[in-house]
GROMACS .gro file of C-alpha atoms in nm:
model
  276
    1MET     CA    1  12.205  14.874  13.021
    2CYS     CA    2  12.436  14.802  12.759
    3GLY     CA    3  12.584  15.133  12.814
    4GLY     CA    4  12.658  15.103  13.191
    5ILE     CA    5  12.819  14.755  13.124
    6ILE     CA    6  13.049  14.868  12.894
    7ASN     CA    7  13.113  15.202  13.148
    8ARG     CA    8  13.166  15.011  13.438
    9PHE     CA    9  13.395  14.733  13.215
   10PHE     CA   10  13.553  15.068  13.080
   11THR     CA   11  13.679  15.171  13.455
   12VAL     CA   12  13.722  14.849  13.603
   13MET     CA   13  13.988  14.718  13.279
   14ILE     CA   14  14.182  15.088  13.319
   15SER     CA   15  14.202  15.073  13.726
   16SER     CA   16  14.312  14.719  13.732
   17ARG     CA   17  14.513  14.776  13.413
   18SER     CA   18  14.706  15.103  13.579
   19ARG     CA   19  14.718  14.969  13.889
   20GLY     CA   20  15.105  14.988  13.988
   21ASP     CA   21  15.255  15.200  13.686
   22SER     CA   22  15.456  15.461  13.747
   23GLU     CA   23  15.515  15.533  13.360
   24ASN     CA   24  15.257  15.787  13.170
   25SER     CA   25  15.359  15.618  12.801
   26GLU     CA   26  15.208  15.195  12.987
   27LEU     CA   27  14.927  15.398  13.108
   28LYS     CA   28  14.870  15.499  12.809
   29VAL     CA   29  14.944  15.165  12.630
   30THR     CA   30  14.680  15.073  12.837
   31VAL     CA   31  14.359  15.251  12.803
   32LYS     CA   32  14.446  15.215  12.393
   33GLU     CA   33  14.433  14.849  12.420
   34THR     CA   34  14.183  14.826  12.694
   35ARG     CA   35  13.897  15.091  12.400
   36ILE     CA   36  13.986  14.823  12.147
   37THR     CA   37  13.892  14.530  12.467
   38VAL     CA   38  13.553  14.700  12.559
   39TYR     CA   39  13.520  14.781  12.174
   40MET     CA   40  13.487  14.468  12.103
   41TYR     CA   41  13.310  14.329  12.368
   42SER     CA   42  13.053  14.589  12.305
   43ARG     CA   43  12.999  14.471  11.943
   44GLN     CA   44  12.980  14.063  12.066
   45VAL     CA   45  12.653  14.253  12.324
   46ILE     CA   46  12.472  14.481  12.078
   47GLN     CA   47  12.487  14.124  11.825
   48ARG     CA   48  12.385  13.947  12.069
   49SER     CA   49  12.106  14.258  12.188
   50PHE     CA   50  11.996  14.200  11.791
   51LYS     CA   51  11.962  13.791  11.764
   52MET     CA   52  11.743  13.787  12.122
   53ALA     CA   53  11.526  14.107  11.962
   54ALA     CA   54  11.486  13.888  11.620
   55PRO     CA   55  11.100  13.741  11.557
   56ILE     CA   56  11.091  13.392  11.646
   57ARG     CA   57  10.957  13.272  11.262
   58LYS     CA   58  10.590  13.072  11.263
   59SER     CA   59  10.511  12.759  11.094
   60VAL     CA   60  10.235  12.760  10.841
   61GLU     CA   61  10.141  12.417  10.684
   62LEU     CA   62   9.989  12.380  10.375
   63PHE     CA   63   9.800  12.050  10.262
   64TYR     CA   64   9.649  11.984   9.987
   65ASP     CA   65   9.603  11.741   9.693
   66VAL     CA   66   9.624  11.870   9.343
   67VAL     CA   67   9.303  11.740   9.238
   68SER     CA   68   9.149  12.041   9.426
   69PRO     CA   69   9.115  12.373   9.267
   70TYR     CA   70   9.064  12.596   9.531
   71SER     CA   71   9.381  12.427   9.715
   72TRP     CA   72   9.629  12.615   9.393
   73LEU     CA   73   9.456  12.997   9.476
   74ALA     CA   74   9.537  12.891   9.834
   75PHE     CA   75   9.937  12.728   9.695
   76GLU     CA   76   9.968  13.016   9.511
   77VAL     CA   77   9.888  13.322   9.739
   78MET     CA   78  10.084  13.168  10.011
   79CYS     CA   79  10.396  13.103   9.830
   80ARG     CA   80  10.370  13.470   9.732
   81TYR     CA   81  10.369  13.537  10.090
   82GLN     CA   82  10.616  13.351  10.316
   83GLN     CA   83  10.907  13.587  10.225
   84LYS     CA   84  10.682  13.874  10.284
   85TRP     CA   85  10.551  13.728  10.620
   86ASN     CA   86  10.837  13.614  10.870
   87ILE     CA   87  10.644  13.247  10.837
   88ASP     CA   88  10.847  12.890  10.755
   89LEU     CA   89  10.603  12.730  10.507
   90LYS     CA   90  10.522  12.399  10.509
   91LEU     CA   91  10.433  12.205  10.178
   92ARG     CA   92  10.268  11.936  10.293
   93PRO     CA   93  10.091  11.716   9.973
   94PHE     CA   94   9.821  11.482  10.109
   95PHE     CA   95   9.578  11.242   9.912
   96LEU     CA   96   9.194  11.379   9.913
   97SER     CA   97   9.007  11.104   9.875
   98GLY     CA   98   9.192  10.989  10.257
   99ILE     CA   99   9.009  11.299  10.406
  100MET     CA  100   8.654  11.248  10.212
  101GLN     CA  101   8.656  10.927  10.371
  102GLY     CA  102   8.778  10.987  10.702
  103VAL     CA  103   8.491  11.208  10.792
  104GLY     CA  104   8.203  11.096  10.606
  105PHE     CA  105   8.222  11.297  10.337
  106ASN     CA  106   7.941  11.301  10.070
  107GLN     CA  107   7.915  11.441   9.708
  108PRO     CA  108   7.833  11.770   9.664
  109GLY     CA  109   7.478  11.764   9.446
  110PRO     CA  110   7.430  12.038   9.165
  111SER     CA  111   7.333  12.326   9.265
  112LYS     CA  112   7.659  12.324   9.481
  113ALA     CA  113   7.850  12.214   9.186
  114SER     CA  114   7.696  12.468   8.951
  115TYR     CA  115   7.840  12.749   9.215
  116MET     CA  116   8.085  12.617   9.252
  117GLY     CA  117   8.189  12.666   8.913
  118LYS     CA  118   8.118  12.990   8.899
  119ASP     CA  119   8.226  13.137   9.251
  120LEU     CA  120   8.592  12.934   9.097
  121LYS     CA  121   8.625  13.193   8.770
  122ARG     CA  122   8.573  13.483   9.057
  123GLN     CA  123   8.802  13.405   9.282
  124THR     CA  124   9.061  13.268   8.976
  125ASP     CA  125   9.033  13.588   8.842
  126MET     CA  126   9.139  13.818   9.068
  127TYR     CA  127   9.356  13.594   9.215
  128LYS     CA  128   9.556  13.603   8.876
  129VAL     CA  129   9.570  13.165   8.842
  130PRO     CA  130   9.532  13.108   8.443
  131PHE     CA  131   9.212  12.858   8.490
  132LYS     CA  132   9.029  12.632   8.309
  133MET     CA  133   8.762  12.362   8.400
  134PRO     CA  134   8.857  12.063   8.257
  135SER     CA  135   8.657  11.923   7.989
  136ASN     CA  136   8.498  11.615   8.278
  137PRO     CA  137   8.640  11.742   8.582
  138ALA     CA  138   8.395  11.462   8.725
  139GLU     CA  139   8.629  11.225   8.573
  140VAL     CA  140   8.945  11.454   8.660
  141ILE     CA  141   8.810  11.422   9.057
  142LEU     CA  142   8.591  11.145   9.098
  143ILE     CA  143   8.760  10.925   8.878
  144LYS     CA  144   9.113  10.903   8.819
  145GLY     CA  145   9.220  11.073   9.091
  146SER     CA  146   9.497  11.208   9.234
  147LEU     CA  147   9.732  10.964   9.419
  148ASN     CA  148  10.040  10.876   9.167
  149ALA     CA  149  10.018  11.245   9.189
  150GLY     CA  150  10.026  11.250   9.506
  151ARG     CA  151  10.257  10.977   9.543
  152PHE     CA  152  10.496  11.173   9.357
  153LEU     CA  153  10.500  11.496   9.511
  154THR     CA  154  10.513  11.288   9.864
  155ALA     CA  155  10.887  11.110   9.708
  156VAL     CA  156  11.016  11.435   9.585
  157ASP     CA  157  10.908  11.591   9.922
  158MET     CA  158  11.126  11.294  10.083
  159ASN     CA  159  11.433  11.319   9.905
  160CYS     CA  160  11.436  11.659   9.698
  161ASP     CA  161  11.223  11.897   9.790
  162GLN     CA  162  11.354  12.208   9.685
  163TYR     CA  163  11.177  12.136   9.382
  164LEU     CA  164  10.840  12.048   9.554
  165GLU     CA  165  10.695  12.431   9.486
  166GLU     CA  166  10.773  12.414   9.155
  167LEU     CA  167  10.652  12.028   9.046
  168THR     CA  168  10.295  12.120   9.239
  169ARG     CA  169  10.262  12.409   9.031
  170GLN     CA  170  10.339  12.193   8.661
  171LEU     CA  171  10.060  11.968   8.847
  172PHE     CA  172   9.794  12.233   8.894
  173LEU     CA  173   9.893  12.371   8.566
  174ARG     CA  174   9.835  12.039   8.354
  175VAL     CA  175   9.459  11.959   8.565
  176TYR     CA  176   9.368  12.268   8.551
  177TYR     CA  177   9.516  12.537   8.292
  178ARG     CA  178   9.581  12.249   7.979
  179ASP     CA  179   9.313  11.941   8.038
  180GLU     CA  180   9.607  11.729   8.076
  181ASP     CA  181   9.617  11.362   8.262
  182ILE     CA  182   9.809  11.358   8.592
  183THR     CA  183   9.785  10.980   8.615
  184GLU     CA  184   9.998  10.790   8.375
  185PRO     CA  185  10.412  10.818   8.396
  186ALA     CA  186  10.469  11.050   8.127
  187SER     CA  187  10.244  11.236   8.252
  188LEU     CA  188  10.453  11.295   8.611
  189MET     CA  189  10.728  11.268   8.389
  190SER     CA  190  10.667  11.569   8.208
  191ALA     CA  191  10.533  11.740   8.487
  192ALA     CA  192  10.884  11.705   8.626
  193ALA     CA  193  11.061  11.820   8.336
  194LYS     CA  194  10.924  12.141   8.348
  195ALA     CA  195  10.979  12.210   8.712
  196GLY     CA  196  11.290  12.104   8.632
  197ILE     CA  197  11.407  11.848   8.710
  198PRO     CA  198  11.623  11.621   8.652
  199GLU     CA  199  11.567  11.322   8.375
  200ASP     CA  200  11.719  11.101   8.578
  201MET     CA  201  11.656  11.210   8.898
  202ALA     CA  202  11.323  11.246   8.793
  203LYS     CA  203  11.274  10.834   8.740
  204GLN     CA  204  11.388  10.707   9.011
  205LEU     CA  205  11.145  10.896   9.246
  206LEU     CA  206  10.898  10.789   9.007
  207SER     CA  207  10.998  10.415   9.106
  208THR     CA  208  10.957  10.529   9.455
  209ILE     CA  209  10.581  10.585   9.460
  210LYS     CA  210  10.480  10.218   9.532
  211ASP     CA  211  10.707  10.217   9.766
  212GLN     CA  212  10.602  10.138  10.150
  213ALA     CA  213  10.791  10.433  10.248
  214VAL     CA  214  10.659  10.725   9.975
  215LYS     CA  215  10.273  10.516  10.058
  216ASP     CA  216  10.346  10.555  10.429
  217ARG     CA  217  10.462  10.919  10.422
  218LEU     CA  218  10.166  11.022  10.217
  219ARG     CA  219   9.900  10.805  10.490
  220GLU     CA  220  10.050  10.993  10.728
  221THR     CA  221  10.045  11.315  10.617
  222THR     CA  222   9.665  11.264  10.532
  223GLN     CA  223   9.616  11.134  10.938
  224ALA     CA  224   9.760  11.460  11.087
  225ALA     CA  225   9.562  11.710  10.884
  226LEU     CA  226   9.287  11.485  11.037
  227ASP     CA  227   9.427  11.526  11.330
  228HIS     CA  228   9.435  11.917  11.215
  229GLY     CA  229   9.006  11.876  11.191
  230ALA     CA  230   9.057  11.889  10.870
  231PHE     CA  231   8.768  11.769  10.639
  232GLY     CA  232   8.872  11.908  10.273
  233SER     CA  233   9.131  12.063  10.080
  234PRO     CA  234   9.235  12.286  10.116
  235THR     CA  235   9.384  12.304  10.529
  236ILE     CA  236   9.574  12.530  10.624
  237VAL     CA  237   9.806  12.547  11.025
  238ALA     CA  238   9.945  12.799  11.131
  239HIS     CA  239  10.109  12.706  11.481
  240VAL     CA  240  10.064  13.074  11.665
  241ASP     CA  241  10.242  13.064  12.021
  242GLY     CA  242  10.270  12.714  12.045
  243LYS     CA  243   9.905  12.670  11.951
  244PRO     CA  244   9.782  12.510  11.620
  245GLN     CA  245   9.588  12.688  11.423
  246MET     CA  246   9.346  12.570  11.167
  247PHE     CA  247   9.205  12.745  10.888
  248PHE     CA  248   9.014  12.578  10.517
  249GLY     CA  249   8.974  12.744  10.234
  250SER     CA  250   9.191  12.982   9.976
  251ASP     CA  251   8.968  13.247  10.140
  252ARG     CA  252   9.065  13.283  10.526
  253MET     CA  253   9.435  13.472  10.400
  254GLU     CA  254   9.331  13.768  10.593
  255LEU     CA  255   9.164  13.608  10.909
  256MET     CA  256   9.536  13.392  10.851
  257ALA     CA  257   9.704  13.666  10.859
  258HIS     CA  258   9.553  13.858  11.144
  259MET     CA  259   9.667  13.519  11.415
  260LEU     CA  260  10.007  13.569  11.291
  261GLY     CA  261  10.032  13.949  11.351
  262GLU     CA  262  10.140  13.970  10.980
  263LYS     CA  263   9.986  14.262  10.762
  264TRP     CA  264   9.740  14.106  10.442
  265TYR     CA  265   9.797  14.317  10.154
  266GLY     CA  266   9.536  14.081   9.963
  267PRO     CA  267   9.626  13.847   9.638
  268LEU     CA  268   9.863  13.989   9.462
  269PRO     CA  269  10.081  14.178   9.724
  270GLU     CA  270  10.316  14.251   9.515
  271LEU     CA  271  10.096  14.527   9.335
  272ALA     CA  272  10.024  14.630   9.767
  273LYS     CA  273  10.338  14.918   9.698
  274ALA     CA  274  10.191  15.019   9.390
  275LYS     CA  275   9.847  15.122   9.563
  276MET     CA  276   9.980  15.293   9.826
   0.00000   0.00000   0.00000
């Protein structure tokens, strides 16, 4: 198609530019100028063709709470794949307690709690995430919670989202590797420093966590997850062909890859080439 357009363009240009010319030298100049014009035109056509053929990037939202250990697994895997897959990953920190209240969730019984401890050990080994169960997980999850951490992440997302990924990682490390607090201002400042946020900026962000705008944003994000059908953390929403596809948990990555039309190389995609 492109060749046909160019050939017709070339013929018209020569006939129109050389009509009535009597001198052979003038015709040569006309042909030379026409070739340059056609060359520039063909480049534009080819460039437009490549742009038209470029695959559309799909949007994937990761709703998570740093008090959820399974969210850490999903977070790390999605961060590993955000450059390998043709996706735009949007980190969406929400408030897990708000989700639980919204769906009327009851706390897991002792059998399920025992299973989760074993399951997390197996999964974190496979995912290569340095997980350690806190000394008092009930206090961390049920009593202290993550409201201040969620608001701090929200403030960062609203003002300087380039730090959101690493701050999220540092908060996960505090809770589920070093068994450290994530509720006190000093704890949040420490995580911010490790995430590379300048101290003055971190102080300013921390001072806004009780602002109504930050509270409203966290509430809106939590409601958005509920509207997608969330009932826990992590909740992942992949937008495929204009329709949201919701996935719960850290173990639905292969299915999500299939829905996205992407390849799943396991939890460690950087090792895929070595295995092939």
